[in-house]
Coordinates of C-alpha atoms in Angstrom, one line a residue:
Chain O
M1 CA -5.8 7.7 -24.5
S2 CA -7.9 7.7 -28.2
D3 CA -6.6 3.5 -28.4
T4 CA -6.3 2.3 -24.9
S5 CA -5.5 -1.2 -26.5
S6 CA -2.6 -0.5 -27.6
L7 CA 0.8 0.0 -25.6
D8 CA 2.4 3.1 -28.4
W9 CA 2.5 4.8 -25.0
L10 CA 4.8 3.5 -23.7
E11 CA 7.6 2.9 -26.5
Q12 CA 6.6 7.5 -27.1
S13 CA 7.1 8.1 -23.1
R14 CA 10.3 6.3 -23.5
A15 CA 11.2 7.8 -27.4
I16 CA 11.0 11.2 -26.0
N17 CA 11.8 10.4 -22.1
A18 CA 8.9 11.7 -20.6
P19 CA 7.5 10.2 -17.8
D20 CA 4.6 12.2 -17.5
T21 CA 3.1 10.2 -20.3
I22 CA 3.7 7.1 -18.2
L23 CA 1.4 8.9 -15.6
D24 CA -1.1 10.0 -18.2
N25 CA -2.0 5.8 -18.3
M26 CA -1.8 5.4 -14.4
P27 CA -5.0 7.0 -13.1
Y28 CA -4.3 6.1 -9.4
A29 CA -0.8 7.5 -9.5
R30 CA -2.1 10.7 -11.0
W31 CA -4.4 10.6 -7.8
L32 CA -1.7 10.5 -5.7
G33 CA -0.3 13.8 -7.2
I34 CA 3.3 12.2 -8.3
E35 CA 5.3 14.2 -10.0
V36 CA 8.8 13.2 -11.4
T37 CA 12.0 15.7 -12.3
R38 CA 15.1 14.7 -13.1
D39 CA 18.7 15.2 -11.6
D40 CA 22.6 14.2 -12.1
S41 CA 21.7 11.0 -10.7
G42 CA 18.6 10.6 -12.6
L43 CA 14.6 10.4 -12.1
V44 CA 13.3 11.9 -8.7
F45 CA 10.1 11.0 -7.9
M46 CA 7.2 13.4 -5.5
L47 CA 5.0 12.8 -3.6
P48 CA 3.0 15.7 -2.7
A49 CA 1.7 16.8 0.9
R50 CA -1.4 16.4 1.0
R51 CA -4.2 15.6 4.2
D52 CA -6.1 12.8 2.1
M53 CA -2.0 11.3 2.4
I54 CA -2.4 11.0 6.2
G55 CA -2.7 7.5 7.6
N56 CA -1.9 8.1 11.5
P57 CA -3.9 11.8 12.1
L58 CA -2.0 11.9 15.8
L59 CA 1.0 11.8 14.5
P60 CA 0.4 12.8 11.7
A61 CA 2.2 10.6 9.4
I62 CA 2.0 9.4 5.6
H63 CA 0.4 6.3 5.2
G64 CA 2.6 3.2 5.3
G65 CA 0.3 2.2 2.3
A66 CA 0.6 5.6 0.1
M67 CA 4.1 5.5 0.6
G68 CA 4.4 1.6 -0.6
A69 CA 2.4 2.9 -3.6
F70 CA 4.2 5.5 -4.3
M71 CA 7.7 3.6 -4.3
E72 CA 6.0 0.9 -6.5
T73 CA 4.8 3.6 -9.3
A74 CA 8.5 5.1 -9.2
A75 CA 9.9 1.9 -9.5
I76 CA 7.4 1.3 -12.3
I77 CA 7.9 4.2 -13.9
D78 CA 11.3 4.4 -13.4
T79 CA 12.2 0.8 -14.9
M80 CA 9.7 1.7 -17.7
L81 CA 12.1 4.3 -19.2
A82 CA 15.7 3.1 -18.2
L83 CA 15.2 -0.7 -19.7
R84 CA 17.5 -1.4 -22.3
T85 CA 14.6 -2.1 -24.9
A86 CA 10.6 -1.2 -24.7
K87 CA 8.9 -4.0 -22.4
M88 CA 6.3 -4.2 -20.1
P89 CA 7.2 -4.5 -16.2
K90 CA 4.5 -6.3 -13.7
I91 CA 6.0 -6.3 -10.7
A92 CA 5.6 -10.1 -9.2
N93 CA 7.0 -9.0 -5.3
F94 CA 7.6 -6.2 -3.3
S95 CA 9.3 -6.0 0.2
I96 CA 9.5 -2.2 2.1
D97 CA 10.9 -1.5 5.2
Y98 CA 9.8 1.7 6.9
L99 CA 12.5 3.5 8.5
R100 CA 10.8 6.1 10.5
A101 CA 7.3 7.7 10.5
G102 CA 7.0 10.0 7.0
K103 CA 5.8 12.9 8.6
C104 CA 3.3 15.4 6.1
Q105 CA 6.1 16.8 4.0
P106 CA 6.7 16.2 0.4
T107 CA 8.4 12.9 0.4
Y108 CA 10.7 11.3 -2.6
A109 CA 12.0 8.9 -4.1
R110 CA 14.7 7.3 -5.9
C111 CA 15.2 3.9 -8.3
E112 CA 18.2 1.7 -9.2
L113 CA 18.4 -0.7 -11.8
V114 CA 19.9 -3.4 -9.8
R115 CA 19.8 -6.1 -12.5
E116 CA 18.4 -6.7 -16.0
G117 CA 17.8 -10.0 -17.0
K118 CA 16.4 -10.8 -20.3
R119 CA 12.9 -11.9 -18.4
L120 CA 12.9 -10.2 -14.6
A121 CA 14.6 -7.1 -13.3
N122 CA 15.8 -6.1 -10.0
L123 CA 15.1 -2.9 -8.1
R124 CA 15.9 -0.8 -5.5
V125 CA 13.6 2.0 -4.5
H126 CA 14.8 4.4 -1.2
A127 CA 12.8 7.2 -0.3
W128 CA 13.3 10.3 2.2
Q129 CA 11.1 13.5 3.2
A130 CA 13.7 16.5 4.6
S131 CA 17.4 14.9 3.3
E132 CA 18.4 11.9 1.5
D133 CA 20.7 11.2 4.2
R134 CA 17.6 10.9 6.9
L135 CA 15.7 7.7 4.3
V136 CA 11.6 7.0 5.6
A137 CA 11.7 4.1 4.0
T138 CA 13.6 1.5 1.5
A139 CA 11.9 -1.3 -1.2
R140 CA 12.8 -3.9 -3.1
L141 CA 11.3 -5.4 -5.7
H142 CA 11.3 -7.9 -8.4
C143 CA 9.9 -7.3 -12.3
V144 CA 8.5 -9.6 -14.8
L145 CA 9.6 -7.9 -18.2
A146 CA 6.7 -9.0 -20.8
E147 CA 7.5 -8.4 -24.4
L148 CA 5.2 -5.6 -25.6
D149 CA 3.5 -8.0 -28.7
Q150 CA 2.9 -10.7 -25.1
T151 CA 1.4 -8.5 -22.6
S152 CA -1.7 -10.1 -22.6
I153 CA -3.2 -10.8 -19.2
R154 CA -3.1 -13.8 -17.4
Chain S
M1 CA -11.6 -6.0 28.9
T2 CA -11.2 -6.6 25.7
Q3 CA -13.1 -9.8 25.4
D4 CA -16.1 -7.8 24.7
T5 CA -14.6 -5.6 22.5
D6 CA -16.9 -5.0 19.6
W7 CA -13.5 -5.4 16.8
R8 CA -15.4 -4.1 13.9
Y9 CA -17.0 -1.1 15.8
A10 CA -13.3 -0.6 16.4
M11 CA -11.9 -1.2 13.0
T12 CA -14.2 0.7 11.1
R13 CA -13.4 3.8 13.7
Y14 CA -9.6 3.2 12.6
V15 CA -10.6 2.6 9.2
K16 CA -12.9 5.6 9.1
G17 CA -9.8 8.0 11.3
M18 CA -7.2 7.7 8.4
P19 CA -7.8 10.3 6.2
H20 CA -6.1 8.9 3.5
T21 CA -8.3 5.3 4.0
R22 CA -11.1 7.5 4.5
A23 CA -10.4 8.5 0.8
T24 CA -10.2 5.6 -0.8
G25 CA -13.6 4.2 0.7
L26 CA -12.2 1.3 2.1
E27 CA -14.6 -0.6 5.0
V28 CA -14.7 -3.1 7.2
I29 CA -16.4 -6.6 6.4
K30 CA -15.9 -8.8 9.6
A31 CA -13.3 -8.4 12.4
S32 CA -12.7 -10.2 15.1
K33 CA -9.9 -10.7 17.3
G34 CA -6.5 -10.9 15.4
D35 CA -9.0 -11.4 12.1
V36 CA -10.4 -9.3 9.8
T37 CA -11.9 -8.9 6.8
M38 CA -12.1 -5.6 4.6
R39 CA -13.5 -4.6 1.1
L40 CA -12.8 -1.9 -1.2
P41 CA -15.2 -0.9 -3.3
W42 CA -14.2 -0.1 -6.9
Q43 CA -13.5 3.7 -8.2
P44 CA -11.9 4.9 -11.2
W45 CA -9.3 5.8 -10.5
F46 CA -7.5 2.3 -9.0
A47 CA -7.0 1.9 -12.5
G48 CA -2.8 1.3 -12.4
D49 CA -2.7 0.6 -16.4
L50 CA -5.2 2.1 -18.6
S51 CA -3.9 0.6 -21.9
R52 CA -4.8 -3.0 -19.9
G53 CA -7.9 -2.9 -17.8
L54 CA -5.5 -3.5 -14.5
V55 CA -5.8 -1.9 -10.8
H56 CA -2.4 0.2 -9.6
G57 CA -0.2 -2.5 -7.6
G58 CA -0.5 0.4 -4.8
V59 CA -4.1 0.3 -4.7
I60 CA -3.3 -3.5 -3.4
T61 CA -0.2 -2.3 -0.9
M62 CA -2.7 0.3 0.6
V63 CA -5.3 -2.0 1.8
L64 CA -2.5 -4.8 2.7
D65 CA -0.8 -2.3 4.6
T66 CA -4.0 -0.7 6.0
L67 CA -5.5 -4.4 6.8
C68 CA -2.1 -5.9 8.6
T69 CA -1.6 -3.0 10.2
G70 CA -5.3 -2.9 12.1
T71 CA -5.3 -7.0 12.8
V72 CA -2.3 -6.3 15.1
L73 CA -4.6 -3.4 16.6
C74 CA -6.9 -6.2 17.2
G75 CA -5.0 -9.3 17.8
L76 CA -2.8 -8.5 21.0
G77 CA -3.7 -8.6 24.5
R78 CA -4.6 -5.2 24.1
P79 CA -4.2 -2.6 21.4
E80 CA -0.9 -1.2 21.3
I81 CA 0.7 0.7 19.1
C82 CA 3.0 -0.9 16.9
P83 CA 4.9 0.4 13.8
T84 CA 5.5 -1.4 10.7
L85 CA 8.9 -2.6 10.4
D86 CA 8.1 -4.4 7.1
L87 CA 5.3 -5.5 4.4
R88 CA 6.1 -7.9 1.6
I89 CA 3.9 -8.2 -1.2
D90 CA 3.5 -11.2 -3.7
H91 CA 1.5 -10.6 -6.8
Y92 CA -0.1 -13.6 -7.9
R93 CA -2.3 -12.3 -10.7
P94 CA -3.3 -8.9 -11.8
A95 CA -6.8 -7.8 -10.9
R96 CA -9.0 -6.3 -13.3
V97 CA -11.1 -3.1 -13.5
G98 CA -14.2 -2.7 -12.1
H99 CA -14.4 -5.2 -9.1
A100 CA -14.4 -4.3 -5.6
M101 CA -10.9 -5.8 -3.7
V102 CA -11.6 -7.9 -0.3
A103 CA -9.1 -8.9 1.9
N104 CA -8.9 -11.2 5.2
A105 CA -5.6 -11.1 7.4
V106 CA -4.9 -13.0 10.3
I107 CA -2.0 -12.4 13.2
V108 CA 0.2 -15.2 13.3
N109 CA 2.6 -15.1 15.3
V110 CA 3.6 -12.4 18.2
T111 CA 7.0 -12.7 20.3
G112 CA 7.7 -10.2 22.8
S113 CA 9.3 -8.3 20.0
I114 CA 7.5 -8.8 16.9
A115 CA 4.0 -8.7 15.3
T116 CA 3.7 -11.5 12.7
V117 CA 0.1 -11.0 10.2
E118 CA -0.7 -12.7 7.3
G119 CA -3.2 -11.4 4.2
T120 CA -4.6 -12.1 1.6
L121 CA -6.3 -9.8 -1.2
W122 CA -8.8 -11.4 -4.2
Q123 CA -11.7 -9.3 -6.0
V124 CA -15.4 -10.3 -5.7
N125 CA -16.4 -11.3 -9.1
A126 CA -13.5 -14.3 -8.7
P127 CA -13.1 -15.3 -4.8
E128 CA -10.9 -18.4 -5.5
K129 CA -8.1 -16.5 -7.6
T130 CA -6.2 -14.7 -5.2
I131 CA -4.8 -11.8 -6.0
A132 CA -2.0 -10.9 -3.8
R133 CA -0.4 -12.8 -0.2
A134 CA 1.3 -10.2 2.4
V135 CA 3.2 -11.0 5.4
G136 CA 4.4 -7.9 7.7
S137 CA 5.9 -7.5 10.7
F138 CA 5.2 -5.1 13.6
A139 CA 7.3 -3.7 16.6
R140 CA 6.1 -4.0 20.0
L141 CA 7.0 -1.1 21.3
P142 CA 7.6 -0.6 25.6
P143 CA 4.2 -0.4 27.2
E144 CA 4.8 3.3 28.1
M145 CA 5.0 4.1 24.4
T146 CA 1.3 3.4 23.8
P147 CA -0.5 6.8 25.3
H148 CA -2.9 5.1 28.4
N149 CA -6.1 6.1 26.3
F150 CA -5.0 4.6 22.8
E151 CA -7.9 1.8 23.3
R152 CA -10.2 4.2 24.5
L153 CA -9.7 6.0 21.0
L154 CA -9.4 3.0 18.9
C155 CA -12.2 1.3 20.2
G156 CA -14.9 4.0 21.6
R157 CA -17.6 3.6 23.7
P158 CA -18.2 -0.5 23.6
T159 CA -21.6 -0.9 21.4
H160 CA -22.4 -3.2 23.4
S161 CA -21.7 -2.7 27.3
H162 CA -24.4 -3.5 29.9
N163 CA -23.8 0.2 31.4
T164 CA -24.9 -1.3 34.9
E165 CA -22.6 1.4 36.3
S166 CA -23.9 3.9 34.3
H167 CA -25.8 5.8 37.5
V168 CA -22.1 5.9 39.7

């Protein structure tokens, strides 16, 4: 990125509705290998099955922390694109319920912006593997929505 | 038996035994029964926001999830398979790129069905400033759900055993 102090990338991503431009600003999400596609209901996020995503090698199961990181990333990107105006979402709290062990298979996630206020947003995320009817985890979170000209860090 | 367990050794086996945490470089600083401290040395790909120089929140989730799970493993009478039910993370302030992260967790309550763990994460350059706090609930399963060799898998060969029976 040529101008790292600018948040132009966020407005550009929103203008062309391109999650990839957002991912370019997120090295960790790129390392996880997160991919984004779109269907009739909105964005669908995908965490690829990769050996270094495994936590419990005995099952083997996707690492719970990697699952959480994936769902958090999905929520941030979804929010950036879904807000009525361009704002920078900052996660204030995040709570994940693990419903069953994630196998070493691609994991998908979809987000729902439950409430968009002026300063705060509430989101739900759900994650599944083989079938969206059989969830592996759900999460909820609150984001603080910072104006782009007031995004200096605390 | 677990009184003599070298929990730091066991926790190191635990983080190095998981492909994901091995890939991130997570290491164990201190561990005693139900009280564990881990450290994540800085890597450039932990960044989550290049434009503002911030660490990705997911890295914090990964560290606290691993740490809280490990704390349960070494916090019960003997190690049990305890699946994570839920984990809540409160982000107090953003973590800045370029600095290692350290986190400590303690087991705060154990019932017959649930173990509860609390964790705190900070960065080495400002230990007094909490970056995030976590609370996790872990399910305690019937004893037969834990493989009989689980304790040995986790703890390995005790490093300071006296080997008094090695000739038997």
